[in-house]
Short mmCIF file of N, CA and C and ligand atoms in Angstrom, two decimals:
data_model
loop_
_atom_site.label_atom_id
_atom_site.label_comp_id
_atom_site.label_asym_id
_atom_site.label_seq_id
_atom_site.Cartn_x
_atom_site.Cartn_y
_atom_site.Cartn_z
N MET A 1 68.27 93.77 93.16
CA MET A 1 69.69 93.72 93.54
C MET A 1 69.91 92.58 94.53
N THR A 2 70.92 91.76 94.30
CA THR A 2 71.24 90.72 95.28
C THR A 2 72.56 91.05 95.96
N ALA A 3 72.48 91.42 97.24
CA ALA A 3 73.68 91.72 98.02
C ALA A 3 74.20 90.41 98.60
N LYS A 4 75.45 90.07 98.27
CA LYS A 4 75.96 88.75 98.66
C LYS A 4 76.69 88.76 100.00
N LYS A 5 77.44 89.81 100.25
CA LYS A 5 78.19 89.89 101.52
C LYS A 5 78.81 91.28 101.63
N ILE A 6 79.37 91.58 102.80
CA ILE A 6 80.20 92.79 102.92
C ILE A 6 81.56 92.43 102.35
N SER A 7 81.89 93.07 101.24
CA SER A 7 83.19 92.80 100.62
C SER A 7 84.31 93.37 101.47
N HIS A 8 84.20 94.65 101.79
CA HIS A 8 85.23 95.26 102.64
C HIS A 8 84.75 96.54 103.30
N VAL A 9 85.52 96.94 104.29
CA VAL A 9 85.30 98.20 105.00
C VAL A 9 86.54 99.06 104.74
N GLY A 10 86.32 100.27 104.26
CA GLY A 10 87.44 101.16 103.94
C GLY A 10 87.70 102.14 105.08
N ILE A 11 88.96 102.23 105.48
CA ILE A 11 89.36 103.16 106.55
C ILE A 11 90.37 104.14 105.96
N ALA A 12 90.06 105.43 106.06
CA ALA A 12 91.00 106.45 105.56
C ALA A 12 92.08 106.68 106.60
N VAL A 13 93.34 106.60 106.15
CA VAL A 13 94.47 106.84 107.06
C VAL A 13 95.47 107.77 106.36
N PRO A 14 96.13 108.64 107.12
CA PRO A 14 97.12 109.50 106.48
C PRO A 14 98.35 108.72 106.02
N ASN A 15 98.62 107.59 106.70
CA ASN A 15 99.83 106.83 106.40
C ASN A 15 99.60 105.36 106.77
N ILE A 16 99.64 104.47 105.78
CA ILE A 16 99.36 103.05 106.03
C ILE A 16 100.33 102.46 107.04
N ASP A 17 101.61 102.77 106.89
CA ASP A 17 102.63 102.15 107.75
C ASP A 17 102.36 102.38 109.23
N GLU A 18 101.79 103.53 109.53
CA GLU A 18 101.55 103.88 110.94
C GLU A 18 100.41 103.04 111.55
N TYR A 19 99.49 102.56 110.72
CA TYR A 19 98.29 101.89 111.26
C TYR A 19 98.19 100.41 110.94
N LEU A 20 99.07 99.92 110.09
CA LEU A 20 98.99 98.52 109.64
C LEU A 20 99.10 97.53 110.80
N SER A 21 100.03 97.79 111.70
CA SER A 21 100.33 96.84 112.76
C SER A 21 99.12 96.60 113.69
N ILE A 22 98.29 97.61 113.88
CA ILE A 22 97.11 97.45 114.75
C ILE A 22 96.24 96.33 114.22
N PHE A 23 95.98 96.35 112.92
CA PHE A 23 95.09 95.36 112.32
C PHE A 23 95.79 94.02 112.10
N LYS A 24 97.03 94.08 111.65
CA LYS A 24 97.78 92.87 111.30
C LYS A 24 98.25 92.12 112.56
N ASP A 25 98.95 92.82 113.41
CA ASP A 25 99.60 92.15 114.55
C ASP A 25 98.70 92.06 115.78
N THR A 26 97.97 93.11 116.08
CA THR A 26 97.15 93.10 117.29
C THR A 26 95.82 92.39 117.04
N LEU A 27 95.10 92.78 115.99
CA LEU A 27 93.78 92.17 115.74
C LEU A 27 93.88 90.87 114.95
N GLY A 28 95.05 90.60 114.35
CA GLY A 28 95.27 89.30 113.70
C GLY A 28 94.65 89.16 112.32
N PHE A 29 94.36 90.29 111.65
CA PHE A 29 93.88 90.20 110.27
C PHE A 29 95.04 89.71 109.38
N GLU A 30 94.66 89.06 108.28
CA GLU A 30 95.70 88.54 107.37
C GLU A 30 96.08 89.62 106.35
N PHE A 31 97.31 90.11 106.44
CA PHE A 31 97.77 91.15 105.52
C PHE A 31 98.03 90.53 104.15
N GLN A 32 97.37 91.08 103.11
CA GLN A 32 97.48 90.49 101.77
C GLN A 32 98.24 91.37 100.80
N GLY A 33 98.85 92.44 101.30
CA GLY A 33 99.66 93.28 100.43
C GLY A 33 99.01 94.63 100.17
N THR A 34 99.69 95.41 99.34
CA THR A 34 99.19 96.75 99.01
C THR A 34 99.11 96.91 97.49
N GLU A 35 98.31 97.88 97.08
CA GLU A 35 98.17 98.17 95.66
C GLU A 35 97.90 99.66 95.52
N GLU A 36 98.50 100.27 94.50
CA GLU A 36 98.17 101.66 94.23
C GLU A 36 97.07 101.72 93.18
N VAL A 37 95.98 102.41 93.51
CA VAL A 37 94.88 102.55 92.55
C VAL A 37 94.96 103.98 92.00
N ALA A 38 95.60 104.10 90.84
CA ALA A 38 95.90 105.43 90.28
C ALA A 38 94.62 106.22 90.03
N ASP A 39 93.63 105.54 89.52
CA ASP A 39 92.36 106.16 89.18
C ASP A 39 91.72 106.87 90.39
N GLN A 40 91.87 106.27 91.56
CA GLN A 40 91.26 106.80 92.79
C GLN A 40 92.25 107.63 93.62
N LYS A 41 93.51 107.66 93.17
CA LYS A 41 94.57 108.40 93.88
C LYS A 41 94.71 107.94 95.33
N VAL A 42 94.75 106.62 95.48
CA VAL A 42 94.96 106.03 96.80
C VAL A 42 95.91 104.83 96.71
N LYS A 43 96.60 104.60 97.83
CA LYS A 43 97.31 103.34 98.02
C LYS A 43 96.45 102.55 99.00
N VAL A 44 96.26 101.24 98.71
CA VAL A 44 95.35 100.43 99.50
C VAL A 44 96.11 99.25 100.12
N ALA A 45 95.92 99.04 101.43
CA ALA A 45 96.44 97.83 102.10
C ALA A 45 95.26 96.91 102.35
N PHE A 46 95.40 95.64 101.95
CA PHE A 46 94.31 94.67 102.08
C PHE A 46 94.54 93.79 103.32
N LEU A 47 93.51 93.71 104.17
CA LEU A 47 93.63 92.92 105.40
C LEU A 47 92.40 92.02 105.50
N LYS A 48 92.61 90.74 105.28
CA LYS A 48 91.48 89.80 105.24
C LYS A 48 91.02 89.44 106.66
N VAL A 49 89.70 89.42 106.84
CA VAL A 49 89.13 88.98 108.12
C VAL A 49 87.91 88.14 107.78
N GLY A 50 88.00 86.83 107.97
CA GLY A 50 86.91 85.94 107.56
C GLY A 50 86.66 86.07 106.07
N GLU A 51 85.39 86.24 105.71
CA GLU A 51 85.01 86.37 104.29
C GLU A 51 85.21 87.78 103.77
N SER A 52 85.53 88.72 104.67
CA SER A 52 85.59 90.13 104.29
C SER A 52 87.00 90.68 104.47
N ARG A 53 87.14 91.96 104.20
CA ARG A 53 88.43 92.61 104.34
C ARG A 53 88.26 93.98 104.96
N PHE A 54 89.32 94.46 105.56
CA PHE A 54 89.48 95.88 105.80
C PHE A 54 90.43 96.38 104.73
N GLU A 55 90.19 97.60 104.27
CA GLU A 55 91.14 98.24 103.36
C GLU A 55 91.57 99.56 103.98
N LEU A 56 92.87 99.71 104.20
CA LEU A 56 93.40 100.99 104.67
C LEU A 56 93.70 101.82 103.44
N LEU A 57 93.18 103.03 103.40
CA LEU A 57 93.28 103.90 102.21
C LEU A 57 94.14 105.11 102.51
N GLU A 58 95.27 105.19 101.83
CA GLU A 58 96.18 106.32 102.02
C GLU A 58 96.18 107.17 100.75
N PRO A 59 95.93 108.47 100.87
CA PRO A 59 95.92 109.29 99.65
C PRO A 59 97.29 109.38 99.01
N THR A 60 97.31 109.43 97.67
CA THR A 60 98.58 109.55 96.96
C THR A 60 98.70 110.89 96.23
N ALA A 61 97.68 111.74 96.36
CA ALA A 61 97.73 113.06 95.71
C ALA A 61 96.88 114.04 96.50
N ASP A 62 97.18 115.31 96.36
CA ASP A 62 96.44 116.34 97.10
C ASP A 62 94.97 116.40 96.69
N ASP A 63 94.68 115.99 95.45
CA ASP A 63 93.27 116.04 95.01
C ASP A 63 92.59 114.67 95.11
N SER A 64 93.16 113.79 95.94
CA SER A 64 92.51 112.50 96.20
C SER A 64 91.26 112.73 97.06
N PRO A 65 90.14 112.03 96.78
CA PRO A 65 88.96 112.17 97.64
C PRO A 65 89.25 111.80 99.09
N VAL A 66 90.18 110.87 99.27
CA VAL A 66 90.52 110.46 100.64
C VAL A 66 91.30 111.56 101.37
N LYS A 67 92.11 112.31 100.61
CA LYS A 67 92.85 113.43 101.22
C LYS A 67 91.86 114.51 101.69
N LYS A 68 90.89 114.79 100.85
CA LYS A 68 89.88 115.80 101.21
C LYS A 68 89.14 115.37 102.48
N TYR A 69 88.81 114.09 102.54
CA TYR A 69 88.07 113.54 103.67
C TYR A 69 88.90 113.63 104.96
N LEU A 70 90.18 113.28 104.86
CA LEU A 70 91.06 113.35 106.04
C LEU A 70 91.26 114.80 106.48
N ASP A 71 91.45 115.67 105.52
CA ASP A 71 91.69 117.08 105.85
C ASP A 71 90.53 117.66 106.65
N LYS A 72 89.30 117.19 106.32
CA LYS A 72 88.13 117.70 107.03
C LYS A 72 88.08 117.22 108.47
N ASN A 73 88.94 116.25 108.80
CA ASN A 73 88.95 115.69 110.16
C ASN A 73 90.35 115.83 110.78
N ASP A 74 91.00 116.97 110.50
CA ASP A 74 92.33 117.24 111.06
C ASP A 74 93.34 116.15 110.76
N ASN A 75 93.17 115.49 109.61
CA ASN A 75 94.11 114.45 109.16
C ASN A 75 94.15 113.23 110.09
N LYS A 76 93.04 113.03 110.80
CA LYS A 76 92.99 111.85 111.69
C LYS A 76 92.30 110.69 110.96
N PRO A 77 92.73 109.44 111.20
CA PRO A 77 92.12 108.30 110.50
C PRO A 77 90.67 108.10 110.93
N ARG A 78 89.85 107.59 110.00
CA ARG A 78 88.47 107.28 110.37
C ARG A 78 87.80 106.44 109.28
N PHE A 79 86.67 105.86 109.70
CA PHE A 79 85.87 105.05 108.78
C PHE A 79 85.57 105.86 107.51
N HIS A 80 85.70 105.21 106.34
CA HIS A 80 85.46 105.92 105.09
C HIS A 80 84.29 105.36 104.29
N HIS A 81 84.25 104.05 104.04
CA HIS A 81 83.14 103.49 103.26
C HIS A 81 82.96 102.00 103.52
N VAL A 82 81.78 101.52 103.13
CA VAL A 82 81.55 100.08 103.18
C VAL A 82 81.28 99.61 101.75
N ALA A 83 81.77 98.42 101.42
CA ALA A 83 81.58 97.88 100.07
C ALA A 83 80.75 96.60 100.13
N ILE A 84 79.74 96.56 99.30
CA ILE A 84 78.82 95.41 99.25
C ILE A 84 79.04 94.66 97.94
N GLU A 85 79.29 93.37 98.06
CA GLU A 85 79.44 92.53 96.86
C GLU A 85 78.05 92.22 96.29
N VAL A 86 77.88 92.49 95.01
CA VAL A 86 76.60 92.18 94.36
C VAL A 86 76.86 91.22 93.19
N ASP A 87 75.80 90.56 92.73
CA ASP A 87 76.04 89.58 91.66
C ASP A 87 75.93 90.19 90.26
N ASP A 88 75.32 91.35 90.16
CA ASP A 88 75.21 92.01 88.84
C ASP A 88 75.27 93.52 89.06
N LEU A 89 76.47 94.08 88.89
CA LEU A 89 76.69 95.48 89.26
C LEU A 89 75.87 96.43 88.39
N THR A 90 75.82 96.17 87.10
CA THR A 90 75.07 97.07 86.21
C THR A 90 73.59 97.09 86.57
N ALA A 91 73.04 95.91 86.81
CA ALA A 91 71.62 95.82 87.20
C ALA A 91 71.40 96.48 88.56
N SER A 92 72.37 96.32 89.47
CA SER A 92 72.24 96.92 90.81
C SER A 92 72.25 98.44 90.73
N LEU A 93 73.07 99.00 89.84
CA LEU A 93 73.11 100.46 89.68
C LEU A 93 71.79 100.96 89.10
N GLU A 94 71.25 100.20 88.15
CA GLU A 94 69.95 100.59 87.57
C GLU A 94 68.87 100.58 88.64
N LYS A 95 68.89 99.58 89.49
CA LYS A 95 67.90 99.47 90.57
C LYS A 95 68.06 100.64 91.55
N ALA A 96 69.31 100.93 91.94
CA ALA A 96 69.57 102.03 92.88
C ALA A 96 69.07 103.35 92.29
N LYS A 97 69.35 103.54 91.02
CA LYS A 97 68.93 104.78 90.36
C LYS A 97 67.40 104.87 90.28
N SER A 98 66.79 103.79 89.87
CA SER A 98 65.33 103.83 89.72
C SER A 98 64.64 103.97 91.07
N ASP A 99 65.31 103.59 92.15
CA ASP A 99 64.75 103.77 93.49
C ASP A 99 65.08 105.16 94.06
N GLY A 100 65.74 105.99 93.25
CA GLY A 100 65.96 107.39 93.64
C GLY A 100 67.26 107.67 94.36
N LEU A 101 68.17 106.70 94.40
CA LEU A 101 69.47 106.96 95.04
C LEU A 101 70.37 107.76 94.11
N GLN A 102 71.25 108.54 94.73
CA GLN A 102 72.19 109.35 93.94
C GLN A 102 73.45 108.54 93.66
N LEU A 103 73.74 108.33 92.39
CA LEU A 103 74.94 107.58 92.02
C LEU A 103 76.12 108.52 91.88
N ILE A 104 77.26 108.13 92.40
CA ILE A 104 78.50 108.86 92.13
C ILE A 104 79.05 108.37 90.79
N ASP A 105 79.02 107.07 90.60
CA ASP A 105 79.43 106.47 89.32
C ASP A 105 78.19 105.94 88.61
N GLU A 106 77.92 106.46 87.45
CA GLU A 106 76.74 106.03 86.67
C GLU A 106 76.98 104.66 86.05
N THR A 107 78.25 104.37 85.77
CA THR A 107 78.58 103.07 85.18
C THR A 107 79.76 102.46 85.96
N PRO A 108 79.91 101.14 85.94
CA PRO A 108 81.00 100.49 86.67
C PRO A 108 82.37 100.93 86.16
N ARG A 109 83.33 100.97 87.07
CA ARG A 109 84.71 101.20 86.66
C ARG A 109 85.60 100.22 87.42
N THR A 110 86.87 100.17 87.04
CA THR A 110 87.77 99.18 87.64
C THR A 110 88.40 99.74 88.91
N GLY A 111 88.29 98.99 90.00
CA GLY A 111 88.87 99.40 91.27
C GLY A 111 89.99 98.45 91.70
N ALA A 112 90.32 98.51 92.98
CA ALA A 112 91.40 97.68 93.52
C ALA A 112 91.13 96.21 93.25
N GLY A 113 92.20 95.48 92.96
CA GLY A 113 92.08 94.04 92.73
C GLY A 113 91.38 93.68 91.43
N GLY A 114 91.19 94.69 90.57
CA GLY A 114 90.56 94.43 89.27
C GLY A 114 89.04 94.28 89.35
N ALA A 115 88.47 94.56 90.52
CA ALA A 115 87.00 94.44 90.66
C ALA A 115 86.30 95.55 89.90
N GLN A 116 85.08 95.30 89.51
CA GLN A 116 84.23 96.35 88.96
C GLN A 116 83.53 97.02 90.14
N ILE A 117 83.59 98.35 90.19
CA ILE A 117 83.04 99.05 91.36
C ILE A 117 82.23 100.27 90.94
N ALA A 118 81.37 100.73 91.84
CA ALA A 118 80.65 101.99 91.64
C ALA A 118 80.21 102.48 93.02
N PHE A 119 80.31 103.79 93.23
CA PHE A 119 79.94 104.36 94.53
C PHE A 119 78.55 104.99 94.49
N LEU A 120 77.84 104.89 95.63
CA LEU A 120 76.58 105.58 95.85
C LEU A 120 76.85 106.73 96.80
N HIS A 121 76.18 107.86 96.59
CA HIS A 121 76.46 109.04 97.41
C HIS A 121 75.97 108.84 98.85
N PRO A 122 76.82 109.20 99.84
CA PRO A 122 76.40 108.98 101.24
C PRO A 122 75.10 109.69 101.61
N LYS A 123 74.80 110.77 100.90
CA LYS A 123 73.56 111.50 101.24
C LYS A 123 72.32 110.66 100.96
N SER A 124 72.43 109.67 100.06
CA SER A 124 71.26 108.82 99.80
C SER A 124 71.37 107.45 100.44
N THR A 125 72.44 107.19 101.18
CA THR A 125 72.58 105.88 101.83
C THR A 125 72.87 106.08 103.33
N ALA A 126 71.98 106.81 103.97
CA ALA A 126 72.01 106.98 105.43
C ALA A 126 73.35 107.51 105.95
N GLY A 127 74.01 108.35 105.13
CA GLY A 127 75.25 108.97 105.59
C GLY A 127 76.48 108.08 105.46
N VAL A 128 76.30 106.88 104.88
CA VAL A 128 77.43 105.96 104.74
C VAL A 128 77.82 105.88 103.26
N LEU A 129 79.03 106.31 102.95
CA LEU A 129 79.51 106.15 101.57
C LEU A 129 79.52 104.65 101.26
N THR A 130 78.81 104.26 100.22
CA THR A 130 78.62 102.84 99.92
C THR A 130 79.15 102.51 98.53
N GLU A 131 79.97 101.50 98.48
CA GLU A 131 80.50 101.02 97.21
C GLU A 131 79.79 99.71 96.87
N LEU A 132 79.35 99.58 95.64
CA LEU A 132 78.87 98.29 95.15
C LEU A 132 80.01 97.70 94.32
N CYS A 133 80.28 96.42 94.48
CA CYS A 133 81.38 95.84 93.72
C CYS A 133 81.04 94.44 93.24
N GLN A 134 81.72 94.08 92.18
CA GLN A 134 81.54 92.74 91.61
C GLN A 134 82.92 92.21 91.25
N HIS A 135 83.32 91.16 91.97
CA HIS A 135 84.61 90.54 91.69
C HIS A 135 84.43 89.38 90.72
N HIS A 136 85.55 88.94 90.17
CA HIS A 136 85.50 87.74 89.34
C HIS A 136 85.16 86.56 90.24
N GLU A 137 84.62 85.52 89.66
CA GLU A 137 84.21 84.33 90.43
C GLU A 137 85.36 83.75 91.26
N ASP A 138 86.59 83.83 90.73
CA ASP A 138 87.71 83.16 91.40
C ASP A 138 88.39 84.06 92.44
N HIS A 139 87.83 85.25 92.70
CA HIS A 139 88.49 86.14 93.65
C HIS A 139 88.27 85.67 95.09
N1 LIG B 201 81.34 109.17 104.21
C1 LIG B 201 80.23 109.89 104.58
N2 LIG B 201 80.01 111.16 104.18
C2 LIG B 201 80.95 111.72 103.37
C3 LIG B 201 82.10 111.04 102.94
C4 LIG B 201 82.28 109.71 103.40
N3 LIG B 201 83.34 108.98 103.05
N4 LIG B 201 82.83 111.86 102.15
C5 LIG B 201 82.16 113.02 102.09
N5 LIG B 201 81.03 112.92 102.81
C6 LIG B 201 80.01 113.97 103.01
C7 LIG B 201 80.64 115.23 103.59
O1 LIG B 201 80.67 115.14 105.02
C8 LIG B 201 79.71 116.29 103.09
O2 LIG B 201 78.55 116.33 103.88
P1 LIG B 201 77.88 117.73 104.30
O3 LIG B 201 77.45 118.34 102.98
O4 LIG B 201 76.75 117.33 105.17
O5 LIG B 201 78.97 118.50 104.97
C9 LIG B 201 79.30 115.79 101.71
O6 LIG B 201 79.52 114.38 101.72
C10 LIG B 201 80.13 116.40 100.61
O7 LIG B 201 81.47 116.19 100.96
P2 LIG B 201 82.70 117.01 100.39
O8 LIG B 201 83.77 116.98 101.43
O9 LIG B 201 82.27 118.34 99.84
O10 LIG B 201 83.24 116.09 99.25
P3 LIG B 201 82.80 115.94 97.75
O11 LIG B 201 81.34 116.24 97.56
O12 LIG B 201 83.79 116.64 96.90
O13 LIG B 201 83.02 114.36 97.59
C11 LIG B 201 82.21 112.15 97.58
C12 LIG B 201 82.36 113.43 98.41
C13 LIG B 201 81.62 111.08 98.49
C14 LIG B 201 81.27 112.43 96.40
C15 LIG B 201 83.64 111.76 97.05
O14 LIG B 201 84.50 111.56 98.15
C16 LIG B 201 83.61 110.53 96.19
O15 LIG B 201 83.34 110.60 94.99
N6 LIG B 201 83.92 109.34 96.78
C17 LIG B 201 83.93 108.11 96.03
C18 LIG B 201 85.30 107.77 95.55
C19 LIG B 201 86.24 107.50 96.69
O16 LIG B 201 85.97 107.78 97.86
N7 LIG B 201 87.40 106.92 96.35
C20 LIG B 201 88.43 106.58 97.32
C21 LIG B 201 88.39 105.11 97.70
C22 LIG B 201 88.67 104.24 96.50
C23 LIG B 201 88.78 102.76 96.74
O17 LIG B 201 88.39 102.23 97.80
O18 LIG B 201 89.27 102.08 95.81
#
């Protein structure tokens, strides 16, 4: 597996509008807009910082994984996941599996921004929910 960079850090928030200004106006991240990812039942705000991004994740349904995560913490915002850009997602998943890691997604699926993504279970990655992702070359 070749890990190229930290693609983004995901922060679970009950409401994007309430937390956007901290990152955009105070910390000076570049706000790149929002997108609803129906498959994941989240609305995502993209905030660029250097080569990486923060993503604020707001649940859009009661059965969203992000809603469950927030509910377990009294609906308070907190770190949710880290995403690592890899050069070959399918090969990376095979490597993770053969090394004994627990995959949440056995095969890549489409995530925010049209990237191919797959999650590894936090129980096998030191308690950190980890996303592997592969963007198009021009992203
Ligand atoms: N980070 C670290 N640990 C987490 C976690 C997270 N984000 N979410 C859950 N866990 C832990 C829980 O604390 C719990 O640990 P204990 O057993 O020690 O208490 C364990 O994982 C099971 O948690 P759960 O609340 O019972 O939740 P589920 O097993 O139903 O689901 C998970 C957990 C990670 C499998 C699920 O959230 C998932 O599939 N996540 C990947 C998809 C996702 O998060 N999508 C939203 C973002 C999409 C995007 O960025 O585009």
